[in-house]
CSV table of C-alpha atoms in Angstrom, one decimal:
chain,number,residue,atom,x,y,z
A,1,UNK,CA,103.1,43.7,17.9
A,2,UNK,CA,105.3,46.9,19.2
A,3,UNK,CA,107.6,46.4,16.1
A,4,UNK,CA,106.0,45.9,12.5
A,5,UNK,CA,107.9,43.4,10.6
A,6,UNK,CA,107.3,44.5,6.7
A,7,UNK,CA,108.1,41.1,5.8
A,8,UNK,CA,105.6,39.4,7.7
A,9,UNK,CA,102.8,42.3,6.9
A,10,UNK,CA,104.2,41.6,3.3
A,11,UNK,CA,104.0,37.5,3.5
A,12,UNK,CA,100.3,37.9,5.6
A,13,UNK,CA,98.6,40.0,2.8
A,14,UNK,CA,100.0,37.9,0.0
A,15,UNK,CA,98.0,35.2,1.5
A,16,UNK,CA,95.3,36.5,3.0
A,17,UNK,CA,94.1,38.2,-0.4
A,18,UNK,CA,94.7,34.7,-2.3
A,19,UNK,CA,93.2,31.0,-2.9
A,20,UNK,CA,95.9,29.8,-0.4
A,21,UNK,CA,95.2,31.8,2.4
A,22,UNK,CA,96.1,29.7,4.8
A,23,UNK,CA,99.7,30.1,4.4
A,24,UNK,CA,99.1,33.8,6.6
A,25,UNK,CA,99.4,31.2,9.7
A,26,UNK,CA,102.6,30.4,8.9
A,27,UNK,CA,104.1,33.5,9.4
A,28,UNK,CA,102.2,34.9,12.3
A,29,UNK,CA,103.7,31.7,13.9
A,30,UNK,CA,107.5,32.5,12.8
A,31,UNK,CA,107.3,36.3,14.2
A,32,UNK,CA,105.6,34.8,17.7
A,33,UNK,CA,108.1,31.7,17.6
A,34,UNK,CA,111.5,33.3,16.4
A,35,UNK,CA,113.1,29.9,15.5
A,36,UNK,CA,116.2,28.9,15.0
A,37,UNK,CA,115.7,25.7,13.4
A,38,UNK,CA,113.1,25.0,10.6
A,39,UNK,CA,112.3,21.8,9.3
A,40,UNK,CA,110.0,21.8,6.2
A,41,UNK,CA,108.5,18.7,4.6
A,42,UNK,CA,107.3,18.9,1.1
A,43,UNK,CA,109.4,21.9,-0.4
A,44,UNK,CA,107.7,21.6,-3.8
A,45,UNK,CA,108.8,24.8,-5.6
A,46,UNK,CA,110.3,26.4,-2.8
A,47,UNK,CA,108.8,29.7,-2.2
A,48,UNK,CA,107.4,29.2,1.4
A,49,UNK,CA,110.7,27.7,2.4
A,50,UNK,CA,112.1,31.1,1.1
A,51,UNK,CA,109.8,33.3,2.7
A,52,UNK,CA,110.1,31.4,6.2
A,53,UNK,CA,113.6,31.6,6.0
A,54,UNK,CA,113.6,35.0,4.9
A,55,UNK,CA,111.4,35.7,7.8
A,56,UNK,CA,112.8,33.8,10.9
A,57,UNK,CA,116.4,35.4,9.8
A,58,UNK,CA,115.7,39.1,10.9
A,59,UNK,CA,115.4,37.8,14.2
A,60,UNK,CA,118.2,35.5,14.9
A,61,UNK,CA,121.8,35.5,14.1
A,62,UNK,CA,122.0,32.6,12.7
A,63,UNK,CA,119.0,30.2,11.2
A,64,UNK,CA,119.3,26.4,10.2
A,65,UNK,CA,117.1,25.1,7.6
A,66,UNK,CA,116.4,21.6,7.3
A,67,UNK,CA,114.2,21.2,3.7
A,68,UNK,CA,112.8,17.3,2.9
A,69,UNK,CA,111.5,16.1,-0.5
A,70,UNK,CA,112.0,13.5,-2.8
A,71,UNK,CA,113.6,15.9,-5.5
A,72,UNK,CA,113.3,14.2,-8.7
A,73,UNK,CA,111.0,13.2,-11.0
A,74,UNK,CA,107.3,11.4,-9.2
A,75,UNK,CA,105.8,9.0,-11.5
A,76,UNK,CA,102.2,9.9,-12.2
A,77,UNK,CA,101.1,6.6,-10.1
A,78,UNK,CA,102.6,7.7,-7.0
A,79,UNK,CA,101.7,11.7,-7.2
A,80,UNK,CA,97.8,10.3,-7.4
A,81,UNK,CA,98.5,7.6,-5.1
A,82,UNK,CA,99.8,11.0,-2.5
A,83,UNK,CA,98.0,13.7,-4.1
A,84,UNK,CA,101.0,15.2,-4.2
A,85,UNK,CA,102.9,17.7,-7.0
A,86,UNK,CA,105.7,18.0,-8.8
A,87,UNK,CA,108.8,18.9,-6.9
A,88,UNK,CA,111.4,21.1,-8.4
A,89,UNK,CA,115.2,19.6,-8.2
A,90,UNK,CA,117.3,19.4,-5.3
A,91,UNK,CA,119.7,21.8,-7.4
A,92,UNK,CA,117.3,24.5,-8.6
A,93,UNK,CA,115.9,24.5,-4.7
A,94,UNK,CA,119.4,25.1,-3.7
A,95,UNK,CA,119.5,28.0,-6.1
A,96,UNK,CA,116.6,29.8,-4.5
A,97,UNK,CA,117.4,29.0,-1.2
A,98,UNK,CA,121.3,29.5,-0.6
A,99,UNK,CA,121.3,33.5,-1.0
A,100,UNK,CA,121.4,34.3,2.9
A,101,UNK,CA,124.5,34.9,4.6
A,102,UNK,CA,123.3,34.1,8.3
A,103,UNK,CA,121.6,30.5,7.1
A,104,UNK,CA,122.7,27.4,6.8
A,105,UNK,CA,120.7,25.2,4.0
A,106,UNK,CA,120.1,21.4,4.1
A,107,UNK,CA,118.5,19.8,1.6
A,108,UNK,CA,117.4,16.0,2.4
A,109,UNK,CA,116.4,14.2,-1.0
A,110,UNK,CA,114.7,10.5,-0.4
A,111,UNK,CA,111.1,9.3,0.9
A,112,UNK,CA,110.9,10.7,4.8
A,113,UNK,CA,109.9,7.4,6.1
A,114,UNK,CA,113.3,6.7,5.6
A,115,UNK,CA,115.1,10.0,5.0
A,116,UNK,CA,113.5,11.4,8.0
A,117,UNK,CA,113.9,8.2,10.5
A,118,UNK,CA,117.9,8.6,9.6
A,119,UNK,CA,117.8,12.2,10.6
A,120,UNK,CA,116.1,11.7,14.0
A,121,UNK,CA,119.1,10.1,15.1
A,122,UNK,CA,121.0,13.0,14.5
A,123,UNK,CA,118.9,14.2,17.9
A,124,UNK,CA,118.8,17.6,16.7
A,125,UNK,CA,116.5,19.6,18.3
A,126,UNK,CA,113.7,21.5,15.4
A,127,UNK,CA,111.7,24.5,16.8
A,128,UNK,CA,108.9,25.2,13.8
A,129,UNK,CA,108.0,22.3,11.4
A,130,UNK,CA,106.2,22.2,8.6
A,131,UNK,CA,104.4,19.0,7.3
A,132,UNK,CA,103.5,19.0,3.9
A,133,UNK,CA,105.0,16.1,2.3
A,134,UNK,CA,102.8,13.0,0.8
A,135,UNK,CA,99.1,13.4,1.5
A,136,UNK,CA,98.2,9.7,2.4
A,137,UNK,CA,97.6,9.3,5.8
A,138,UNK,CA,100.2,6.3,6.1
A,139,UNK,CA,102.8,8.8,5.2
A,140,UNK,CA,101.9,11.7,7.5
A,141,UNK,CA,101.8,9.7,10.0
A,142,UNK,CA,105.1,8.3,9.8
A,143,UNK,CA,106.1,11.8,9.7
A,144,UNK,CA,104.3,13.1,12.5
A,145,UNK,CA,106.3,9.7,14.4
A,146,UNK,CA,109.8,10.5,13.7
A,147,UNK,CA,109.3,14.6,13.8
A,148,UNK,CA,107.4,14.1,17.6
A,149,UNK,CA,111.0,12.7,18.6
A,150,UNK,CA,113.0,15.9,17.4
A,151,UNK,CA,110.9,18.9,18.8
A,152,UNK,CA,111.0,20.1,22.4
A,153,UNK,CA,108.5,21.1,24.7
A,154,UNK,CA,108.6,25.2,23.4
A,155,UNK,CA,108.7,23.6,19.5
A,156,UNK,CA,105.7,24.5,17.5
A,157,UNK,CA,104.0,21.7,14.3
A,158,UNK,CA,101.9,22.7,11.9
A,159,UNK,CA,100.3,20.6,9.5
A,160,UNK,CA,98.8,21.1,6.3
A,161,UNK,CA,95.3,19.4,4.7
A,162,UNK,CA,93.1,19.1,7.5
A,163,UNK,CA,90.1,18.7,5.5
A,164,UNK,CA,86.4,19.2,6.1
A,165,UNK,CA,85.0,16.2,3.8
A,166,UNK,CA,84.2,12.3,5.7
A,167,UNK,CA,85.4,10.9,2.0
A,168,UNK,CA,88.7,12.3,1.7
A,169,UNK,CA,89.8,11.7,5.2
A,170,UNK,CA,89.8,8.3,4.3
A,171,UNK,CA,92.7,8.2,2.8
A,172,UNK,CA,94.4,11.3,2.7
A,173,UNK,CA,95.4,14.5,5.1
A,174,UNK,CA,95.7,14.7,8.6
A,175,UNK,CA,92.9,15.0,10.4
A,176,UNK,CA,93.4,10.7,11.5
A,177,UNK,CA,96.8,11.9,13.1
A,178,UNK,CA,95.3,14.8,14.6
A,179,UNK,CA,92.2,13.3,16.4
A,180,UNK,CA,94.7,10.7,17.4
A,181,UNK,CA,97.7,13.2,18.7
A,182,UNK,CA,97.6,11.8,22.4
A,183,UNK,CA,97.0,13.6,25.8
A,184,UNK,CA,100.1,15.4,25.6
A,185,UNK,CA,99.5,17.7,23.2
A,186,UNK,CA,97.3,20.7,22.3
A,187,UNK,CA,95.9,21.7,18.7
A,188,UNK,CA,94.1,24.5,17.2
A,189,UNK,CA,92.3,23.7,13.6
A,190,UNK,CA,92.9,27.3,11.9
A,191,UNK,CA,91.2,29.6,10.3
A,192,UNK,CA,90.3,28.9,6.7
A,193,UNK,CA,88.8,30.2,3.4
A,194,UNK,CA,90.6,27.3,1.4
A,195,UNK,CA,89.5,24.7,-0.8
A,196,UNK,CA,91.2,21.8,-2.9
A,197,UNK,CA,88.9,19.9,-5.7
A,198,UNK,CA,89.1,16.2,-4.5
A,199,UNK,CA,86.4,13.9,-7.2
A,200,UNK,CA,84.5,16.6,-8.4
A,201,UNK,CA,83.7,18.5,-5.3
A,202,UNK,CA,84.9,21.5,-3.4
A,203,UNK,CA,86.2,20.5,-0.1
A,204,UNK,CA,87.9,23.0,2.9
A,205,UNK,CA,91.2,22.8,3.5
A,206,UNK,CA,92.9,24.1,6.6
A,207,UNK,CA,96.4,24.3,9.4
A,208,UNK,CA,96.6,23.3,12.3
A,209,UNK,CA,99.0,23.9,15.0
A,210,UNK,CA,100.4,21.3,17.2
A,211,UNK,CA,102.3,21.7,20.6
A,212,UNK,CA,103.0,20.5,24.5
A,213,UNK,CA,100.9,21.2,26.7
A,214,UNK,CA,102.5,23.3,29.3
């Protein structure tokens, strides 16, 4: 890198000295990618949708950000039934995320099998996703379905929860999608010192980065 970005050096260390370090991935995408257009699903609380924004805008004029959750209160069935969290309200998102001057902010509250599938036919074209919505693989599939018809061939996916556990995979994360993701694509499985607790047992959790094949 000929020009250090603080704000990535500051977002990579973050991460890299914590449980969730992961996350570093995200950013040493952002600085190589210098999107445009972000498209996150599963906002939660909000602070990597922050921190990519705050990120991708030092190196573009203008930045859209396209944030999808459901924004209201889960009941306990269907955060289990996902192993999903808590999200924080559309509002209090919008608080955190509506300070920049050069980025535009949507919010998209509703289930993305639905919510998403409406958007797709806005043809708008997404150049770094994030998918980290629901956790069951019926529902990151769908996503992977609609958000394959909004990227282009330069446009770079990554997707949380690949996980290192024959149980879990069962059910939940991506690696179903992933082993499935079709001739046309490439993927990289990336490096990982993370682990979720899934009945009882430590299990490692990792990105990994979808895109075209040239």
């Amino acid at each position: 890198m000929t020009n250090l970005n603080f704000k990535f050096l500051k977002y990579w260390l973050k991460y890299y000295f914590s449980k969730y370090s992961r996350y570093r991935h995200i950013y040493s995408t952002l600085i190589s990618l210098k999107p445009k257009t972000i498209l996150e699903i599963g906002v939660y609380k909000g602070i990597r949708s922050y921190e990519m924004i705050n990120l991708a805008s030092d190196f573009n004029s203008s930045i859209r950000y396209y944030g999808f959750d459901l924004f209201k209160k889960i009941p306990k069935k269907r955060i289990k039934s996902e192993l999903s969290k808590q999200p924080l309200s559309k509002k209090e998102i919008g608080k955190k995320l509506n300070n920049f001057n050069n980025v535009k902010v949507e919010l998209i509250s509703g289930d993305t099998k639905i919510s998403l599938k409406k958007f797709i036919r806005s043809k708008k074209k997404i150049d770094f996703v994030f998918i980290d919505g629901g956790h069951s693989i019926k529902t990151i599939f769908s996503d992977w379905k609609n958000v394959k018809k909004i990227i282009s061939k330069k446009s770079i996916v990554i997707f949380d929860d690949y996980y290192d556990d024959t149980e879990i995979i069962k059910k939940y994360g991506c690696n179903k999608i992933i082993n499935e993701i079709g001739d046309e694509f490439n993927f990289v499985i990336l490096k990982s010192t993370d682990f979720i607790l899934y009945n009882k047992k430590k299990i490692k959790n990792s990105l990994v980065k979808v895109f075209y094949k040239n």
